[in-house]
Coordinates of C-alpha atoms in Angstrom, one line a residue:
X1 CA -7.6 80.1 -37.7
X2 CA -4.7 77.5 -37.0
X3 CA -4.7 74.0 -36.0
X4 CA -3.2 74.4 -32.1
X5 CA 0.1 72.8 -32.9
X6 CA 3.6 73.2 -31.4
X7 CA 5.5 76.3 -32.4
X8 CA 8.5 76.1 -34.5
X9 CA 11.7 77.3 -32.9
X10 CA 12.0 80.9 -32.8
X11 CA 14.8 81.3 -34.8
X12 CA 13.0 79.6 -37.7
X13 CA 9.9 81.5 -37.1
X14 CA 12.0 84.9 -37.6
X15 CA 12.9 83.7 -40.2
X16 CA 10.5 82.7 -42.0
X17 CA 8.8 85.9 -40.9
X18 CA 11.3 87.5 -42.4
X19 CA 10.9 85.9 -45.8
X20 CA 7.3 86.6 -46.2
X21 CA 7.9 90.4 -46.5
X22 CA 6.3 91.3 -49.7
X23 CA 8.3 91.0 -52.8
X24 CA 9.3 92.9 -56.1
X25 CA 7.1 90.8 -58.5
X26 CA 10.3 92.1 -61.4
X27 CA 10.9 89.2 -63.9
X28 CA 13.4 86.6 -62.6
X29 CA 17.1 85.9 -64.7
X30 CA 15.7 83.2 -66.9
X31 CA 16.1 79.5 -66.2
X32 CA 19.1 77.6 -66.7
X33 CA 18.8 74.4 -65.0
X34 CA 16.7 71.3 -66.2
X35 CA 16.1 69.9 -62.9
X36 CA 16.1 65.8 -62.0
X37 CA 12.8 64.7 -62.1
X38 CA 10.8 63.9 -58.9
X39 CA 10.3 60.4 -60.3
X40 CA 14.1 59.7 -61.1
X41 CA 13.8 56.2 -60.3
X42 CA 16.6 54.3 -59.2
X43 CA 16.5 50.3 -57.9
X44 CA 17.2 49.3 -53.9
X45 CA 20.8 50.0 -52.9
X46 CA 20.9 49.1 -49.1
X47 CA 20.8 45.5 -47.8
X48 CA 20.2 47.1 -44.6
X49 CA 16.8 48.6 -45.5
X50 CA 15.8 46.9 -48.4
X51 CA 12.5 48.3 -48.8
X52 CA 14.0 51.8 -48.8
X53 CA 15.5 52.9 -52.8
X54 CA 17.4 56.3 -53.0
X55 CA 16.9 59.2 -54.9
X56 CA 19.1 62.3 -55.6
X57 CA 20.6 64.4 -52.5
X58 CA 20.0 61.1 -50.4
X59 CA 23.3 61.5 -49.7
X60 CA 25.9 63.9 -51.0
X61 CA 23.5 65.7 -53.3
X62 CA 22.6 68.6 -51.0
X63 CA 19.7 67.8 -48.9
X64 CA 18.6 64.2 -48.3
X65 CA 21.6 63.4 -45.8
X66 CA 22.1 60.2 -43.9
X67 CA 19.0 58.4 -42.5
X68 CA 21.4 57.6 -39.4
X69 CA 22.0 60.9 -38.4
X70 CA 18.4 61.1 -38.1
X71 CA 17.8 63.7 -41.1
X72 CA 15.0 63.3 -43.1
X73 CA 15.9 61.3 -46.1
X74 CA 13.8 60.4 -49.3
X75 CA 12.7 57.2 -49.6
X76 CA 11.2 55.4 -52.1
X77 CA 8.7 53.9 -50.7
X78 CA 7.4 57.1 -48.7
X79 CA 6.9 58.6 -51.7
X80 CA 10.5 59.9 -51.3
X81 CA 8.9 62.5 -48.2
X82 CA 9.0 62.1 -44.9
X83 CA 11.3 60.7 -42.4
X84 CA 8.3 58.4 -41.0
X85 CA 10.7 55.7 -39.4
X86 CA 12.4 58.4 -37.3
X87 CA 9.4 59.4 -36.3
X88 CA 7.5 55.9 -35.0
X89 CA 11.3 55.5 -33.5
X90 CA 10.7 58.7 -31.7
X91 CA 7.1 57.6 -30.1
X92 CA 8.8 54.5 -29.0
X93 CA 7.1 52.1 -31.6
X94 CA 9.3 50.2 -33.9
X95 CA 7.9 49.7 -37.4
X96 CA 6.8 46.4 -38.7
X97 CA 8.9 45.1 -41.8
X98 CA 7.0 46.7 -44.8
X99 CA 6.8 44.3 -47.8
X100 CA 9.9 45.6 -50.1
X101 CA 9.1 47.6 -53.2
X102 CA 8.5 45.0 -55.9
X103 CA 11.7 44.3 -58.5
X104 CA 12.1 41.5 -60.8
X105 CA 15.9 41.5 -61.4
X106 CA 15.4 38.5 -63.6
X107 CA 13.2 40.4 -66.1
X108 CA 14.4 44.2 -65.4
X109 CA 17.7 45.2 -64.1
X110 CA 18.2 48.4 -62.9
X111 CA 19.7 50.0 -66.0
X112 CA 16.8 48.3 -68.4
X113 CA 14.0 50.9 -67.7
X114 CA 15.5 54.7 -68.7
X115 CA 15.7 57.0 -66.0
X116 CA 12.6 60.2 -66.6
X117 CA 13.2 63.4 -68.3
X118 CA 13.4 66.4 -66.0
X119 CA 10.1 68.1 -64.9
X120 CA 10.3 71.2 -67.1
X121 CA 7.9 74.0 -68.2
X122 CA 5.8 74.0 -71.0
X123 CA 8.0 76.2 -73.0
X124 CA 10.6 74.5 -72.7
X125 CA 9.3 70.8 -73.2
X126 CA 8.1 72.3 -76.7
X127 CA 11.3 72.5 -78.5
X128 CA 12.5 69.0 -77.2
X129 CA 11.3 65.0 -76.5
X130 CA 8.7 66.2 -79.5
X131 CA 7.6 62.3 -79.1
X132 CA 5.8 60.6 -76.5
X133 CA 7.0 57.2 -75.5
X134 CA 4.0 54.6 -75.3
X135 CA 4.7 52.0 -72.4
X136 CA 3.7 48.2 -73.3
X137 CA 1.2 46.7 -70.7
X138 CA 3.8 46.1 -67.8
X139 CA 2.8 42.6 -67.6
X140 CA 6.3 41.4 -68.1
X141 CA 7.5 42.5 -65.3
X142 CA 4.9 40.6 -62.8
X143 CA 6.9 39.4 -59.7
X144 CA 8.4 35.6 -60.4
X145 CA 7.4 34.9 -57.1
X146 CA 3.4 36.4 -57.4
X147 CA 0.5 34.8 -59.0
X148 CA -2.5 37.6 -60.5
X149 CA -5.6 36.3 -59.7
X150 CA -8.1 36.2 -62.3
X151 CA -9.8 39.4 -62.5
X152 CA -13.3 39.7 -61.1
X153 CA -16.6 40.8 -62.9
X154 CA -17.5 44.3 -63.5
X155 CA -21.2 44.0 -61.1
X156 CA -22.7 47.1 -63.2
X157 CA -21.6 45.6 -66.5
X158 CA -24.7 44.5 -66.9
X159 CA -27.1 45.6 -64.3
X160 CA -28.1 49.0 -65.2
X161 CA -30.6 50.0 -62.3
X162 CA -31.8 46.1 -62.1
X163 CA -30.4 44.0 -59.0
X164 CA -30.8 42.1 -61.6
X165 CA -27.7 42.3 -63.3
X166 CA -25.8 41.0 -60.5
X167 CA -27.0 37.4 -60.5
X168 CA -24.5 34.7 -61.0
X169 CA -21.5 36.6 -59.5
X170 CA -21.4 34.8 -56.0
X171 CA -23.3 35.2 -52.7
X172 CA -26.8 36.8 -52.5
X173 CA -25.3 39.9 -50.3
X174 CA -24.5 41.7 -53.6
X175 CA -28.8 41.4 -54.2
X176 CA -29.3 42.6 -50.5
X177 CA -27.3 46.1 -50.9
X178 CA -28.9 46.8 -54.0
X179 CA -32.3 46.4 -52.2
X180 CA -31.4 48.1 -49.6
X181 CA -30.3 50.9 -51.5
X182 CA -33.5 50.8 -53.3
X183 CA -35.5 51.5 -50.0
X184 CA -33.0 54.4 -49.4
X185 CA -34.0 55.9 -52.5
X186 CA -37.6 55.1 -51.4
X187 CA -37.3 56.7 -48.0
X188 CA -38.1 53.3 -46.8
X189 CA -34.7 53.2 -44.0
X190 CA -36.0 51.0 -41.2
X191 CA -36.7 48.5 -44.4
X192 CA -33.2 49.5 -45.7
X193 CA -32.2 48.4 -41.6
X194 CA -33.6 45.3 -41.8
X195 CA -31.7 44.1 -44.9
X196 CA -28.6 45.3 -43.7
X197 CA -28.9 43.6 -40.2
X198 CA -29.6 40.1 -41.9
X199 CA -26.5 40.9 -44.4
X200 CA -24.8 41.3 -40.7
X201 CA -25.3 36.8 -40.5
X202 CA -23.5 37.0 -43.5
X203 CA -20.6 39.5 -43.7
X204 CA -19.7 39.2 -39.8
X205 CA -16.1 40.8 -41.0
X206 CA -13.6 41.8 -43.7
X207 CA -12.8 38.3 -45.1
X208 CA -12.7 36.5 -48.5
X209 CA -12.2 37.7 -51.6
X210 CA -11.2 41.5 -52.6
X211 CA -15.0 41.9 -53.7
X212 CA -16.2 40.3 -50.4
X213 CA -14.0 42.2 -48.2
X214 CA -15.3 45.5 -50.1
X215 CA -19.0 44.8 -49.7
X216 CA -18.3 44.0 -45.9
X217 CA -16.8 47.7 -45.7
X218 CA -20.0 49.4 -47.7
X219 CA -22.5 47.6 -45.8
X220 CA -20.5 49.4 -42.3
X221 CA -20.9 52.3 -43.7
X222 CA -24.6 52.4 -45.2
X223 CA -25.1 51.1 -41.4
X224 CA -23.2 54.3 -40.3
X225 CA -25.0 56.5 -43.0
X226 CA -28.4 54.8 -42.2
X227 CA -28.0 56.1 -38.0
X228 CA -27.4 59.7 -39.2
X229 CA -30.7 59.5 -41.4
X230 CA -33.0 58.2 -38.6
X231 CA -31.8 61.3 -36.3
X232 CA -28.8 59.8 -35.0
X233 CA -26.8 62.9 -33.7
X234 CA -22.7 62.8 -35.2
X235 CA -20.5 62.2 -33.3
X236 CA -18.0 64.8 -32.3
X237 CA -15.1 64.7 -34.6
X238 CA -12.0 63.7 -32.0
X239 CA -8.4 63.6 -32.5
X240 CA -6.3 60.6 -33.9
X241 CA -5.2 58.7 -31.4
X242 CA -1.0 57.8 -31.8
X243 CA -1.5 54.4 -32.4
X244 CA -4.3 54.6 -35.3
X245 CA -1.5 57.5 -37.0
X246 CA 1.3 55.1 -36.5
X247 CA -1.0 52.2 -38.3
X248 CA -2.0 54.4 -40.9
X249 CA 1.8 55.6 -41.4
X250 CA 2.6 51.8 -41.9
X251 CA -0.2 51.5 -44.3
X252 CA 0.5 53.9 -46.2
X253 CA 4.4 53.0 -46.4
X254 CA 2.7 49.9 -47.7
X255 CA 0.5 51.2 -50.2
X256 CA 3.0 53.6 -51.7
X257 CA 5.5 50.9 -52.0
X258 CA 3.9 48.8 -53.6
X259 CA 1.0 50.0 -55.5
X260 CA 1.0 53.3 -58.3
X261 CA -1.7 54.5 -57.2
X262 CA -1.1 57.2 -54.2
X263 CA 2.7 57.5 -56.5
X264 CA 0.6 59.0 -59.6
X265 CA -1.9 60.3 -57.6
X266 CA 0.6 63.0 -56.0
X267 CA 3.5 62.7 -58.7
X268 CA 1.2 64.1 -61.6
X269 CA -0.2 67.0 -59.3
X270 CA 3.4 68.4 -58.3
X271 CA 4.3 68.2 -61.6
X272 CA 1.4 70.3 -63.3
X273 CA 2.2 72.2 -59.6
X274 CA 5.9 72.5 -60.9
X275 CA 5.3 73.6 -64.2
X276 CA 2.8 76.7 -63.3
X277 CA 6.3 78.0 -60.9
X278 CA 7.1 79.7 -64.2
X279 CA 9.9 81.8 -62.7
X280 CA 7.7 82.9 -59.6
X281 CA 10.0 84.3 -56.9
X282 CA 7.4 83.5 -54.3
X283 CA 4.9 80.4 -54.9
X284 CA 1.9 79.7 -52.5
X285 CA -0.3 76.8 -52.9
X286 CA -3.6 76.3 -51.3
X287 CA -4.5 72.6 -50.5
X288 CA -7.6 71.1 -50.1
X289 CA -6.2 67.4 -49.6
X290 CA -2.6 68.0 -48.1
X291 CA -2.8 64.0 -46.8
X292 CA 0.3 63.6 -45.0
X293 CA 2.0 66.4 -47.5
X294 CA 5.0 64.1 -48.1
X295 CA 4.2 64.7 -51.7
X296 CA 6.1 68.2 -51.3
X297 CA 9.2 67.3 -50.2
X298 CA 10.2 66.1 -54.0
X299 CA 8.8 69.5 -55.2
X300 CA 10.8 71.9 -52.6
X301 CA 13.9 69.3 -53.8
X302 CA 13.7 70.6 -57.7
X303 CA 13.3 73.9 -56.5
X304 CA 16.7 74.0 -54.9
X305 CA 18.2 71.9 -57.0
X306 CA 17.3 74.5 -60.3
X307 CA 17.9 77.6 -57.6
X308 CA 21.5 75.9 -57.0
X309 CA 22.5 75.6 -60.1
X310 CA 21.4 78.9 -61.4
X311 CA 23.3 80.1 -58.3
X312 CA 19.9 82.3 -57.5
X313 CA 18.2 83.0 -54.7
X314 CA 15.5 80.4 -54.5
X315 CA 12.1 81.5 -54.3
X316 CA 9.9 81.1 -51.2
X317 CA 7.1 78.4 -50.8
X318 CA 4.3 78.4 -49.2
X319 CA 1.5 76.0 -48.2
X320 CA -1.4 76.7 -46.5
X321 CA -3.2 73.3 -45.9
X322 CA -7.7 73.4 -45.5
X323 CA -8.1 70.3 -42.7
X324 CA -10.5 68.5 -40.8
X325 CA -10.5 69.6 -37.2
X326 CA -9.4 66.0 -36.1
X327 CA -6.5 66.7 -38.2
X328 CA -4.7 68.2 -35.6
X329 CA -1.8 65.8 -35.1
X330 CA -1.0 64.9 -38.3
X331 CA -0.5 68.9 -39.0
X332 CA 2.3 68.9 -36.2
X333 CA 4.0 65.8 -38.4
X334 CA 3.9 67.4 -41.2
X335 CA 4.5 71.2 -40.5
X336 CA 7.8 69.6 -38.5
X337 CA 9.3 67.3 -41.4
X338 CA 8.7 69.5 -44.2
X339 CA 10.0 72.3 -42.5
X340 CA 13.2 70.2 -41.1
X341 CA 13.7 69.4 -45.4
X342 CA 13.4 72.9 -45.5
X343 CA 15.9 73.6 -43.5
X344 CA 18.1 71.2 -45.1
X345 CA 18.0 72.6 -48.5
X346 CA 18.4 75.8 -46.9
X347 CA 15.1 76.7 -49.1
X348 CA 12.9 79.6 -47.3
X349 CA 9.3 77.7 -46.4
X350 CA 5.9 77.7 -44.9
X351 CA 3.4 75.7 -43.9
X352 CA -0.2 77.0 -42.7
X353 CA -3.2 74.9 -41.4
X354 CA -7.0 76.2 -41.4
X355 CA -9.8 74.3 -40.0
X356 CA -12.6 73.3 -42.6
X357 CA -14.7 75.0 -40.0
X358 CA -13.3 78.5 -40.3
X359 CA -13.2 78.0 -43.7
X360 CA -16.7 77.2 -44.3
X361 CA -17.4 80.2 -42.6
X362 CA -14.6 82.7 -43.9
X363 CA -14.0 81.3 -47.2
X364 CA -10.6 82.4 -48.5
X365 CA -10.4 85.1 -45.9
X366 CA -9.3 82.6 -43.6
X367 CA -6.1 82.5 -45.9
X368 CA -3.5 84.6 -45.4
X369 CA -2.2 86.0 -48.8
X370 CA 1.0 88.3 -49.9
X371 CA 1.1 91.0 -52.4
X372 CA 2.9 89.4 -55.4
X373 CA 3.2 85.3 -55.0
X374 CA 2.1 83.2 -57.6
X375 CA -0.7 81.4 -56.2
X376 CA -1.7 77.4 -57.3
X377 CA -4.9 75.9 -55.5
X378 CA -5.1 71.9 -55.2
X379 CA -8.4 70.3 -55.5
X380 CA -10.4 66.9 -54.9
X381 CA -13.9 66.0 -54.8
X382 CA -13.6 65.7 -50.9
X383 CA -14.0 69.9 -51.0
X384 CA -17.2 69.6 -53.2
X385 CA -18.3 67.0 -51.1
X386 CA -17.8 69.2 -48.4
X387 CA -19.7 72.6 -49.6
X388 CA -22.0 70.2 -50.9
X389 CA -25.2 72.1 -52.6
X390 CA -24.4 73.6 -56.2
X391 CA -24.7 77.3 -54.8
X392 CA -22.1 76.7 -52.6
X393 CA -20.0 74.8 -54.9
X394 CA -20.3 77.7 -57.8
X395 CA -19.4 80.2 -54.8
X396 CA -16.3 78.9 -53.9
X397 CA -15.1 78.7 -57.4
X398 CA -16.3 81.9 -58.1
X399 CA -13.7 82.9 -55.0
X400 CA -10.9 81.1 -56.4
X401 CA -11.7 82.6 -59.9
X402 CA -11.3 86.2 -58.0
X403 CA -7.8 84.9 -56.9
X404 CA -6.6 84.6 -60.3
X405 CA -4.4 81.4 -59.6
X406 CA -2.1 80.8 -62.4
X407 CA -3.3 76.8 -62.4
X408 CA -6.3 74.5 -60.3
X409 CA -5.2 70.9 -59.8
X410 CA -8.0 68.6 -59.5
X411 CA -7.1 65.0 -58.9
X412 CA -10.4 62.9 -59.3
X413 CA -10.2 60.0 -57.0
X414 CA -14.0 59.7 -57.6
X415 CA -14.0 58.9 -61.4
X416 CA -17.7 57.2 -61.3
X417 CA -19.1 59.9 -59.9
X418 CA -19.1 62.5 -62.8
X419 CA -22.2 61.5 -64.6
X420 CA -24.5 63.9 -66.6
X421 CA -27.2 64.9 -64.7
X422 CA -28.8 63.9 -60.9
X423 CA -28.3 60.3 -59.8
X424 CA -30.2 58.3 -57.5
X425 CA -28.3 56.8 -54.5
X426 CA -28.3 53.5 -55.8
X427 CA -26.7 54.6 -59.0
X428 CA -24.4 56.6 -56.6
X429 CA -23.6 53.6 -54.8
X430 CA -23.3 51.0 -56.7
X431 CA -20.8 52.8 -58.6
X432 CA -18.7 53.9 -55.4
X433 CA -19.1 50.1 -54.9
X434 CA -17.3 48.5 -58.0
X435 CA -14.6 51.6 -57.5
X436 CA -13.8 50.5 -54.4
X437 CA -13.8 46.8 -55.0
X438 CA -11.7 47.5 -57.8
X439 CA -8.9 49.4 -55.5
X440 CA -9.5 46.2 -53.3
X441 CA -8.6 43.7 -56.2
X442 CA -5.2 46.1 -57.3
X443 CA -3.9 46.4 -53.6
X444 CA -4.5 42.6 -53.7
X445 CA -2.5 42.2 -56.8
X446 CA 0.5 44.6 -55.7
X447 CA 0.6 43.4 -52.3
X448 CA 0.4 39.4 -53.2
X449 CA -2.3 39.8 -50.2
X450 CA -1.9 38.7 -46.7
X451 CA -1.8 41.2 -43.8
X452 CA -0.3 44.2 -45.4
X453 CA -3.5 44.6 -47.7
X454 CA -6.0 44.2 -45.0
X455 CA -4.3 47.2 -43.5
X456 CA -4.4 49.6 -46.4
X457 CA -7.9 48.0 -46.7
X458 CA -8.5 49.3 -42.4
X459 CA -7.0 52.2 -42.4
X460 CA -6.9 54.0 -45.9
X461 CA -10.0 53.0 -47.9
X462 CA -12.4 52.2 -45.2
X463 CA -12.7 56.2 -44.2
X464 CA -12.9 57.0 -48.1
X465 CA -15.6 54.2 -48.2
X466 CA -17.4 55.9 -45.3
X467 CA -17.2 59.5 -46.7
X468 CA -18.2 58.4 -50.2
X469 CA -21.4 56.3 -49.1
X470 CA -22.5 59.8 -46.6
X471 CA -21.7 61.8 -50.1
X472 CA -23.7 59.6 -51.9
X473 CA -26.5 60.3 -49.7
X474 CA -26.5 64.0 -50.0
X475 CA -26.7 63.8 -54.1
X476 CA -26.2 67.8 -53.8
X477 CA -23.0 68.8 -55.3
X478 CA -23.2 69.0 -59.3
X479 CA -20.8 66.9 -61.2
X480 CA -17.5 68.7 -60.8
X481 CA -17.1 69.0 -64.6
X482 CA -20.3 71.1 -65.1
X483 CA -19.6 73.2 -62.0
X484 CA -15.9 73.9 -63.7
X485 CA -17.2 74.9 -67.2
X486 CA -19.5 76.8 -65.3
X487 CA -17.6 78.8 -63.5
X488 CA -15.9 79.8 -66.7
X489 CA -12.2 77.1 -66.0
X490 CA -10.8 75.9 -69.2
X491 CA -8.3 72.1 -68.9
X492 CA -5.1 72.4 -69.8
X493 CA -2.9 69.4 -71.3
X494 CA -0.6 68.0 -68.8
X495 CA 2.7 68.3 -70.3
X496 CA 4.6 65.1 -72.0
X497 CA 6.9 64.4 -69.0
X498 CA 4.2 63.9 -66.6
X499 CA 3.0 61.2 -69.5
X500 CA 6.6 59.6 -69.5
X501 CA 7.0 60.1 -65.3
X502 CA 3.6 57.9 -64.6
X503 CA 4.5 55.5 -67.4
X504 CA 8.3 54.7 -65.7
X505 CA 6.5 54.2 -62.5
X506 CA 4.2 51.6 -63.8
X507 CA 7.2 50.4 -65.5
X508 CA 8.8 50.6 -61.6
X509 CA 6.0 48.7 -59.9
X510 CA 6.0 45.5 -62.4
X511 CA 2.2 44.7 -61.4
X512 CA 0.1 43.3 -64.4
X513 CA -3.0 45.4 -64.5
X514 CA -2.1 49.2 -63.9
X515 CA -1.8 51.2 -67.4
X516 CA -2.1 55.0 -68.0
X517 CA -4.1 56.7 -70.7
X518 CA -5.3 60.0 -71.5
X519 CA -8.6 61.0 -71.1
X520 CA -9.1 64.7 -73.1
X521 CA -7.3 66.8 -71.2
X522 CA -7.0 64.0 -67.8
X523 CA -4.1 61.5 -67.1
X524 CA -5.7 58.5 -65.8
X525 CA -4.7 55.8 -64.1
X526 CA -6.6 52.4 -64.6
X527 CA -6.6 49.0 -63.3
X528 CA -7.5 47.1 -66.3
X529 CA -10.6 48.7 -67.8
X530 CA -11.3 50.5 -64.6
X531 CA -10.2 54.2 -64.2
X532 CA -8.8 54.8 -60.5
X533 CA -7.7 58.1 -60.3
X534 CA -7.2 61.3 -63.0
X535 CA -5.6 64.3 -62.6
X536 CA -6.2 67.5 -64.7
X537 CA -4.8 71.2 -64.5
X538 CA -7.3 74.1 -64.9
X539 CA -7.1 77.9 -65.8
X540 CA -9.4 80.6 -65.8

């Protein structure tokens, strides 16, 4: 099943039809073309758009073209994706200004920082850069003009399952969660009610303090969560409405600009993505978290770029995106702007949406597949979440082991939730808790606060928050570790220029806080000593 979205022109179609024809699966001419990197960072060039920084074929390299003449261009602070601008133009909404990407030209001018290798395969990488470049603390390059506030207490430092533990660290609401998580665990909900609608005098709306602001969101949605326990029916998923996609666009124009964390998030996946291409004539990628997909248009980029200088055919790409079925009008945004890139690098593409609902039902024959493409499958703990009990869970990867795909990205934007053996909710929570209020302190540090973080607050991390408490609840799906061993996966090292491509883009963002480490086989992003997001690469 597709998501019911607007046709693409019929020529296009044709020939994209066309395209998909199975292909000889004979070995490609071998490589000779180090591609740019997706993170070749360069610094603000237009006084016109300051928050807007080119990248390679933005204007005479082949494919980004003019932003006036209403082609998609790669910007900077999109991620370098999608032409969202046009688009909030188009529905008759001008964009708000978007705080400019954050550059300390006092303390690093635009030559100071070296540009990123190229992405390149494994093979390759081998017999070259045989040292990996260890980035100071980026703390040196904190905005002149921005104050870090002091960084708050770690509230399960010291509480292990004791409320206890979070004495001392400011008002009493912290005590009432944990006791009302405690009656959850107990089965006790209308007690669990009570707490929460006297923590209502208290937390009357997202103010305060990162911390404050987070527990105001977590009490919403154990309020939410605690409904759907007492026989509450769910409501009907419904579509996004235009102006809640146009406030989430802005947001998250916001949020890439400024903070690493969506940047890594989707820069270390299409590189592992990138590096399992291996000469692969056609490449189809399955994605369980597609977002708003602008994440592929720096991946079809090096594709055409190496195609173009090999003077080769490049190979076709495929994307066939697993969705919520209120999904359906961000799939029309996305299957149109990564298909007018396409057409712009004159690179042979297609994009495919399928319901979580058919999925659920039809597993991977829901997806259509060709004889002969090099298949990649993108993963998150939203999809485990999803099948939730560990049957299910060892099912699905026991389908995706049958598809032989030659790598599984997993990006973990759930890292406290991986613990050996079942927890309780409260442990659950209280570590979805200090995640989140950790994201909320970092968005308040690269932002410098005000309006802009309130937003990404509203309208990227409250739904997360929502669907994390609910998961929380359910306690079925085994840690994703265990189920991966299990299902007989083995990590593979991410390569060193993803190590040197997230460590230039914390040397890009100049916020003190953000570092990169490995963690075995992860890259992981932290926020001090707090791990936000890790991405690792997977064969069977």
């Amino acid at each position: 099943m597709r998501v019911p979205v607007a046709s693409q022109p019929q020529n296009n179609a044709a020939a994209v039809a066309q395209s998909l024809k199975p292909i000889s699966t004979a070995a490609p001419p071998p490589l000779c073309y180090e591609p740019t990197s997706v993170l070749d960072l360069r610094s603000p060039v237009s006084d016109k758009h300051p928050e807007v920084s080119s990248l390679p074929g933005g204007g005479g390299g082949g494919g980004g073209g003019d932003a006036e003449d209403g082609s998609a261009a790669l910007q900077w602070d999109m991620l370098q994706t999608l032409d969202w601008d046009s688009i909030m133009k188009d529905l008759g909404l001008h964009d708000d200004s978007v705080p400019p990407f954050k550059l300390n030209p006092h303390v690093c001018p635009s030559d100071a920082f070296p540009p990123p290798p190229p992405l390149q395969h494994h093979h390759q990488h081998q017999h070259q850069h045989q040292h990996h470049l260890h980035l100071e603390q980026p703390g040196h390059f904190l905005p002149h003009d921005f104050a870090l506030s002091d960084a708050y207490p770690n509230p399960l430092d010291s509480c292990a399952d004791s409320p206890a533990g979070w004495n001392g660290l400011g008002p009493d609401f912290f005590d009432e969660l944990i006791q009302a998580a405690d009656c959850f665990d107990s089965s006790e909900l209308q007690l669990a009610q009570m707490i929460l609608a006297r923590l209502n005098q208290r937390l009357r709306s997202p103010a305060g303090k990162p911390l404050q602001r987070a527990a105001f969101y977590f009490k919403e949605a154990f309020q939410s969560l605690l409904l759907l326990q007492s026989g509450s029916n769910r409501a009907p998923a419904r579509l996004s409405s235009w102006p809640d996609i146009v406030q989430t666009i802005r947001a998250y124009k916001a949020f890439s600009g400024n903070s690493p964390i969506s940047m890594f998030t989707h820069f270390t996946a299409i590189q592992a993505l990138y590096e399992s291409l291996d000469g692969s004539m056609l490449f189809h990628v399955v994605d369980f978290d597609i977002g708003f997909g602008g994440q592929y248009a720096s991946f079809m980029k090096e594709i055409a770029d190496r195609a173009d200088s090999c003077k080769l055919q490049p190979p076709i790409v495929r994307i066939t995106a697993v969705v919520p079925e209120e999904f359906a009008i961000e799939t029309k945004l996305i299957r149109d702007n990564l298909s007018q890139y396409a057409h712009e690098l004159k690179l042979r593409f297609d994009v495919e949406f399928v319901l979580f609902r058919a999925f659920e039902m039809l597993s991977f024959k829901s997806i259509r597949f060709v004889e002969g493409e090099s298949l990649a499958v993108h993963l998150s703990p939203a999809i485990l979440h999803r099948l939730g009990s560990a049957r299910n869970v060892a099912s699905f990867l026991g389908d995706v082991r049958r598809l032989n795909p030659s790598i599984v990205v997993f990006v973990d934007t759930e890292p406290w939730a991986d613990a050996a053996g079942p927890a309780s909710f409260k442990r659950s929570f209280l570590g979805c808790f200090e995640h989140y209020a950790t994201m909320f302190e970092s968005v308040e540090a690269a932002t410098g606060g005000g309006d802009w973080a309130r937003k990404i607050e509203a309208y990227l991390l409250r739904p997360r928050i929502a669907a994390a408490v609910e998961a929380a609840a359910r306690r079925a799906a085994p840690p994703w570790r265990e189920a991966f061993h299990g299902a007989g996966m083995r990590p593979v090292r991410l390569s060193q220029f993803a190590d040197y491509q997230a460590e230039c883009l914390l040397g890009k963002v100049q916020v003190r806080g953000f570092h990169v480490a490995k963690r075995q086989a992860e890259l992981v992003l932290f926020w001090h000593d707090r791990a936000l997001v890790a991405t690792s690469a997977w064969r069977f």
